[in-house]
Amino acid sequence: MCTGSDSASDSKSDPNSNGWTRARGAVLKSLVLIGGALLLRRLTKSTTRWDHARIVAESLNGEKFSKEQAVRDPDSYFNFRWLSCPAADMVDGSKVLYFEQAFWRTPHKPFRQRFFMVKPCAKELKCDVEDIAEHLTTIHLKRCERGKRCLYEGSTPADGFPNSWNGATYCTSELAVLKNNEIHAWDRGYDDDGNQVWGVKGGPYEFKPAPASSFDDVLNPLSFASQPVGKRIEGSFVLQE
């Protein structure tokens, strides 16, 4: 008992022991404060206008296919190949992408080629990102609401843009950017009476990133049903001369 009492007394009177305890406590407190500040900064960091444009540009980029849709509904959808890659960075920071589309079996013969320019929306517009394509066709994209599958979605104005293919007088486009770089695109053409004269009617094309083995099944052809190709193109997708 005496030894224990003496030991406790010695510990209380040892200045080195007290100093180490105080120093250790100060270090732990500092680490907690720094960690909390970093976490708070990460949680409260706002996404800038240019962050939105970068995310959309990165999502549009790459090789994607509508194979799953074509398998589910071969009478309405083709297996198209979407290919996009960076083309230029503008002085103002806008991203320019080259884009082409082709049938999956003839990727070297694209039937649609265009350039996209992706940039933040002007502050007076109620959107986050502008996607400008050929003929100044512009899609205004906004961040999707919580709970939706998409990250960004938008469309051309309700009255669309002039278009004369297959009897149309104007066309509209809808675009959605989903997670994992999946893109949903829906282009349609209408005549003066508002009748749809080209474009798929059941819903947008769903382009999903190509798996590593996307070209391994080239010899496993997808059925294009019994309709003539020309007729199905007319009802499913617009072709650019």
Tab-separated table of C-alpha atoms in Angstrom:
chain	number	residue	atom	x	y	z
A	1	MET	CA	0.000	0.000	0.000
A	2	CYS	CA	2.793	2.412	0.798
A	3	THR	CA	4.503	1.650	-2.490
A	4	GLY	CA	1.330	2.378	-4.399
A	5	SER	CA	0.839	5.615	-2.559
A	6	ASP	CA	4.409	6.697	-3.194
A	7	SER	CA	4.128	5.844	-6.905
A	8	ALA	CA	0.996	7.942	-7.362
A	9	SER	CA	2.636	10.800	-5.565
A	10	ASP	CA	5.685	10.570	-7.796
A	11	SER	CA	3.531	10.615	-10.935
A	12	LYS	CA	1.702	13.748	-9.902
A	13	SER	CA	4.939	15.518	-9.160
A	14	ASP	CA	6.670	14.509	-12.429
A	15	PRO	CA	6.615	17.606	-14.732
A	16	ASN	CA	7.642	15.567	-17.778
A	17	SER	CA	4.596	13.309	-17.453
A	18	ASN	CA	2.209	16.225	-17.181
A	19	GLY	CA	3.794	17.987	-20.123
A	20	TRP	CA	3.468	14.955	-22.386
A	21	THR	CA	-0.194	14.516	-21.429
A	22	ARG	CA	-0.973	18.122	-22.253
A	23	ALA	CA	0.952	17.964	-25.550
A	24	ARG	CA	-0.807	14.774	-26.621
A	25	GLY	CA	-4.184	16.269	-25.845
A	26	ALA	CA	-3.365	19.382	-27.866
A	27	VAL	CA	-2.279	17.279	-30.858
A	28	LEU	CA	-5.430	15.182	-30.768
A	29	LYS	CA	-7.595	18.286	-30.504
A	30	SER	CA	-5.823	19.857	-33.465
A	31	LEU	CA	-6.279	16.735	-35.580
A	32	VAL	CA	-9.982	16.620	-34.772
A	33	LEU	CA	-10.406	20.291	-35.664
A	34	ILE	CA	-8.473	19.955	-38.947
A	35	GLY	CA	-10.379	16.806	-39.935
A	36	GLY	CA	-13.701	18.445	-39.199
A	37	ALA	CA	-12.770	21.533	-41.211
A	38	LEU	CA	-11.727	19.434	-44.225
A	39	LEU	CA	-14.929	17.389	-44.072
A	40	LEU	CA	-17.067	20.517	-43.789
A	41	ARG	CA	-15.251	22.091	-46.739
A	42	ARG	CA	-15.821	18.992	-48.834
A	43	LEU	CA	-19.505	18.826	-47.959
A	44	THR	CA	-20.158	22.510	-48.566
A	45	LYS	CA	-18.030	22.974	-51.695
A	46	SER	CA	-20.323	24.232	-54.443
A	47	THR	CA	-20.236	22.954	-57.996
A	48	THR	CA	-19.229	25.754	-60.333
A	49	ARG	CA	-20.710	26.511	-63.747
A	50	TRP	CA	-17.582	25.112	-65.369
A	51	ASP	CA	-17.789	21.936	-63.281
A	52	HIS	CA	-21.220	21.267	-64.801
A	53	ALA	CA	-19.885	21.791	-68.327
A	54	ARG	CA	-16.913	19.508	-67.664
A	55	ILE	CA	-19.135	16.705	-66.334
A	56	VAL	CA	-21.430	16.872	-69.373
A	57	ALA	CA	-18.507	16.989	-71.825
A	58	GLU	CA	-16.877	13.974	-70.191
A	59	SER	CA	-20.168	12.067	-70.274
A	60	LEU	CA	-20.726	12.762	-73.986
A	61	ASN	CA	-17.216	11.570	-74.762
A	62	GLY	CA	-16.418	7.981	-75.716
A	63	GLU	CA	-17.867	5.022	-77.602
A	64	LYS	CA	-21.424	3.928	-76.792
A	65	PHE	CA	-24.014	1.594	-78.303
A	66	SER	CA	-27.803	1.225	-78.268
A	67	LYS	CA	-27.468	-2.561	-78.444
A	68	GLU	CA	-29.651	-3.368	-75.433
A	69	GLN	CA	-32.574	-1.395	-76.872
A	70	ALA	CA	-32.163	-2.998	-80.275
A	71	VAL	CA	-32.285	-6.436	-78.674
A	72	ARG	CA	-35.423	-5.580	-76.668
A	73	ASP	CA	-37.273	-3.908	-79.539
A	74	PRO	CA	-35.626	-4.571	-82.931
A	75	ASP	CA	-38.687	-3.264	-84.798
A	76	SER	CA	-38.213	0.228	-83.388
A	77	TYR	CA	-34.540	0.647	-82.555
A	78	PHE	CA	-31.267	0.033	-84.347
A	79	ASN	CA	-28.006	-0.839	-82.684
A	80	PHE	CA	-26.258	2.451	-83.359
A	81	ARG	CA	-22.689	3.297	-82.489
A	82	TRP	CA	-22.084	6.660	-80.815
A	83	LEU	CA	-18.513	7.925	-80.962
A	84	SER	CA	-17.341	11.238	-79.559
A	85	CYS	CA	-13.926	12.631	-78.692
A	86	PRO	CA	-12.398	15.977	-77.649
A	87	ALA	CA	-11.667	18.240	-80.618
A	88	ALA	CA	-10.653	21.585	-79.132
A	89	ASP	CA	-10.685	23.807	-76.075
A	90	MET	CA	-11.908	27.309	-76.818
A	91	VAL	CA	-10.324	30.453	-75.393
A	92	ASP	CA	-13.289	30.958	-73.059
A	93	GLY	CA	-12.983	27.401	-71.728
A	94	SER	CA	-15.787	25.856	-73.806
A	95	LYS	CA	-15.234	22.243	-74.865
A	96	VAL	CA	-15.636	21.227	-78.509
A	97	LEU	CA	-16.291	17.545	-79.230
A	98	TYR	CA	-16.336	15.709	-82.538
A	99	PHE	CA	-19.288	13.325	-82.826
A	100	GLU	CA	-20.318	10.677	-85.307
A	101	GLN	CA	-22.973	7.995	-85.492
A	102	ALA	CA	-23.073	4.804	-87.526
A	103	PHE	CA	-24.603	1.352	-87.658
A	104	TRP	CA	-22.643	-0.932	-85.363
A	105	ARG	CA	-21.703	-3.246	-88.237
A	106	THR	CA	-20.323	-0.416	-90.399
A	107	PRO	CA	-18.574	1.949	-87.972
A	108	HIS	CA	-16.347	3.214	-90.790
A	109	LYS	CA	-19.401	4.630	-92.598
A	110	PRO	CA	-20.954	7.197	-90.249
A	111	PHE	CA	-24.264	8.637	-91.431
A	112	ARG	CA	-24.148	11.565	-88.998
A	113	GLN	CA	-21.183	13.765	-88.203
A	114	ARG	CA	-21.186	16.975	-86.227
A	115	PHE	CA	-19.426	19.052	-83.614
A	116	PHE	CA	-20.748	19.760	-80.136
A	117	MET	CA	-19.801	22.802	-78.122
A	118	VAL	CA	-20.374	22.393	-74.395
A	119	LYS	CA	-20.244	25.424	-72.106
A	120	PRO	CA	-21.986	26.893	-69.054
A	121	CYS	CA	-25.310	28.599	-69.614
A	122	ALA	CA	-25.368	32.373	-69.502
A	123	LYS	CA	-26.385	33.631	-66.072
A	124	GLU	CA	-29.691	35.000	-67.364
A	125	LEU	CA	-30.753	31.553	-68.606
A	126	LYS	CA	-32.379	29.051	-66.249
A	127	CYS	CA	-30.032	26.174	-67.025
A	128	ASP	CA	-26.597	24.836	-66.129
A	129	VAL	CA	-25.049	23.729	-69.437
A	130	GLU	CA	-25.511	24.582	-73.114
A	131	ASP	CA	-24.947	21.902	-75.765
A	132	ILE	CA	-24.696	23.584	-79.158
A	133	ALA	CA	-24.696	21.379	-82.253
A	134	GLU	CA	-25.065	21.839	-85.998
A	135	HIS	CA	-27.224	24.688	-87.344
A	136	LEU	CA	-26.896	26.331	-83.904
A	137	THR	CA	-29.318	23.781	-82.457
A	138	THR	CA	-29.005	24.392	-78.728
A	139	ILE	CA	-30.055	22.156	-75.855
A	140	HIS	CA	-30.252	23.724	-72.398
A	141	LEU	CA	-29.435	21.183	-69.698
A	142	LYS	CA	-30.291	21.411	-66.016
A	143	ARG	CA	-29.252	19.260	-63.104
A	144	CYS	CA	-31.809	16.556	-62.462
A	145	GLU	CA	-33.857	16.576	-59.292
A	146	ARG	CA	-32.974	14.243	-56.443
A	147	GLY	CA	-34.265	10.728	-56.913
A	148	LYS	CA	-34.083	10.738	-60.726
A	149	ARG	CA	-31.743	8.456	-62.634
A	150	CYS	CA	-30.232	11.269	-64.640
A	151	LEU	CA	-27.563	13.799	-63.748
A	152	TYR	CA	-28.567	16.409	-66.343
A	153	GLU	CA	-31.462	16.691	-68.749
A	154	GLY	CA	-32.836	19.211	-71.189
A	155	SER	CA	-34.231	19.910	-74.628
A	156	THR	CA	-34.413	22.390	-77.445
A	157	PRO	CA	-37.109	25.111	-77.234
A	158	ALA	CA	-40.670	23.850	-77.672
A	159	ASP	CA	-40.881	25.236	-81.201
A	160	GLY	CA	-37.639	23.484	-82.123
A	161	PHE	CA	-35.411	24.427	-85.038
A	162	PRO	CA	-35.990	24.501	-88.823
A	163	ASN	CA	-35.674	21.126	-90.527
A	164	SER	CA	-36.801	19.992	-93.977
A	165	TRP	CA	-35.889	16.305	-94.009
A	166	ASN	CA	-38.676	13.900	-95.004
A	167	GLY	CA	-41.389	16.568	-95.064
A	168	ALA	CA	-40.546	18.143	-91.726
A	169	THR	CA	-40.630	21.857	-91.088
A	170	TYR	CA	-39.008	21.779	-87.648
A	171	CYS	CA	-37.306	19.335	-85.297
A	172	THR	CA	-36.771	18.926	-81.566
A	173	SER	CA	-34.050	17.229	-79.532
A	174	GLU	CA	-33.992	15.928	-75.977
A	175	LEU	CA	-30.874	14.866	-74.129
A	176	ALA	CA	-30.250	13.249	-70.756
A	177	VAL	CA	-26.916	12.497	-69.115
A	178	LEU	CA	-27.032	9.564	-66.724
A	179	LYS	CA	-24.513	8.033	-64.370
A	180	ASN	CA	-21.722	5.868	-65.799
A	181	ASN	CA	-21.590	8.066	-68.935
A	182	GLU	CA	-24.869	6.739	-70.328
A	183	ILE	CA	-26.611	9.090	-72.761
A	184	HIS	CA	-30.281	9.206	-73.780
A	185	ALA	CA	-30.966	11.142	-76.998
A	186	TRP	CA	-34.288	11.724	-78.741
A	187	ASP	CA	-34.511	13.597	-82.057
A	188	ARG	CA	-37.852	14.074	-83.837
A	189	GLY	CA	-39.130	15.955	-86.855
A	190	TYR	CA	-42.620	17.480	-87.333
A	191	ASP	CA	-44.606	18.947	-90.206
A	192	ASP	CA	-46.659	22.155	-90.233
A	193	ASP	CA	-49.602	20.378	-88.597
A	194	GLY	CA	-47.515	19.036	-85.737
A	195	ASN	CA	-47.424	15.470	-87.050
A	196	GLN	CA	-44.221	13.561	-86.362
A	197	VAL	CA	-42.631	12.652	-89.694
A	198	TRP	CA	-39.305	11.225	-88.589
A	199	GLY	CA	-37.673	9.971	-85.435
A	200	VAL	CA	-38.418	7.071	-83.138
A	201	LYS	CA	-41.744	7.404	-81.261
A	202	GLY	CA	-41.381	5.056	-78.314
A	203	GLY	CA	-38.729	6.977	-76.403
A	204	PRO	CA	-35.134	8.162	-76.631
A	205	TYR	CA	-32.222	6.121	-77.848
A	206	GLU	CA	-30.251	4.777	-74.893
A	207	PHE	CA	-26.523	4.791	-75.544
A	208	LYS	CA	-24.443	2.868	-73.041
A	209	PRO	CA	-20.632	2.796	-72.900
A	210	ALA	CA	-19.074	-0.027	-74.848
A	211	PRO	CA	-17.686	-2.901	-72.765
A	212	ALA	CA	-14.131	-4.019	-73.359
A	213	SER	CA	-15.380	-6.896	-75.517
A	214	SER	CA	-17.678	-4.761	-77.671
A	215	PHE	CA	-15.961	-5.814	-80.866
A	216	ASP	CA	-15.638	-9.477	-79.960
A	217	ASP	CA	-19.176	-10.246	-81.114
A	218	VAL	CA	-18.926	-8.737	-84.600
A	219	LEU	CA	-19.690	-12.135	-86.107
A	220	ASN	CA	-22.852	-12.420	-83.998
A	221	PRO	CA	-25.163	-10.177	-86.093
A	222	LEU	CA	-28.169	-8.444	-84.589
A	223	SER	CA	-31.431	-9.052	-86.384
A	224	PHE	CA	-32.792	-5.974	-88.142
A	225	ALA	CA	-36.242	-7.533	-88.603
A	226	SER	CA	-37.903	-7.969	-91.963
A	227	GLN	CA	-38.622	-4.331	-92.827
A	228	PRO	CA	-36.497	-2.743	-95.547
A	229	VAL	CA	-33.676	-0.673	-94.081
A	230	GLY	CA	-34.819	2.491	-95.866
A	231	LYS	CA	-38.293	2.263	-94.405
A	232	ARG	CA	-37.042	1.662	-90.884
A	233	ILE	CA	-34.617	4.565	-91.071
A	234	GLU	CA	-37.486	6.836	-92.034
A	235	GLY	CA	-39.418	5.813	-88.960
A	236	SER	CA	-36.558	5.629	-86.521
A	237	PHE	CA	-33.850	8.160	-87.139
A	238	VAL	CA	-32.952	11.095	-89.302
A	239	LEU	CA	-30.038	10.716	-91.682
A	240	GLN	CA	-27.835	13.647	-92.611
A	241	GLU	CA	-26.670	13.871	-96.192
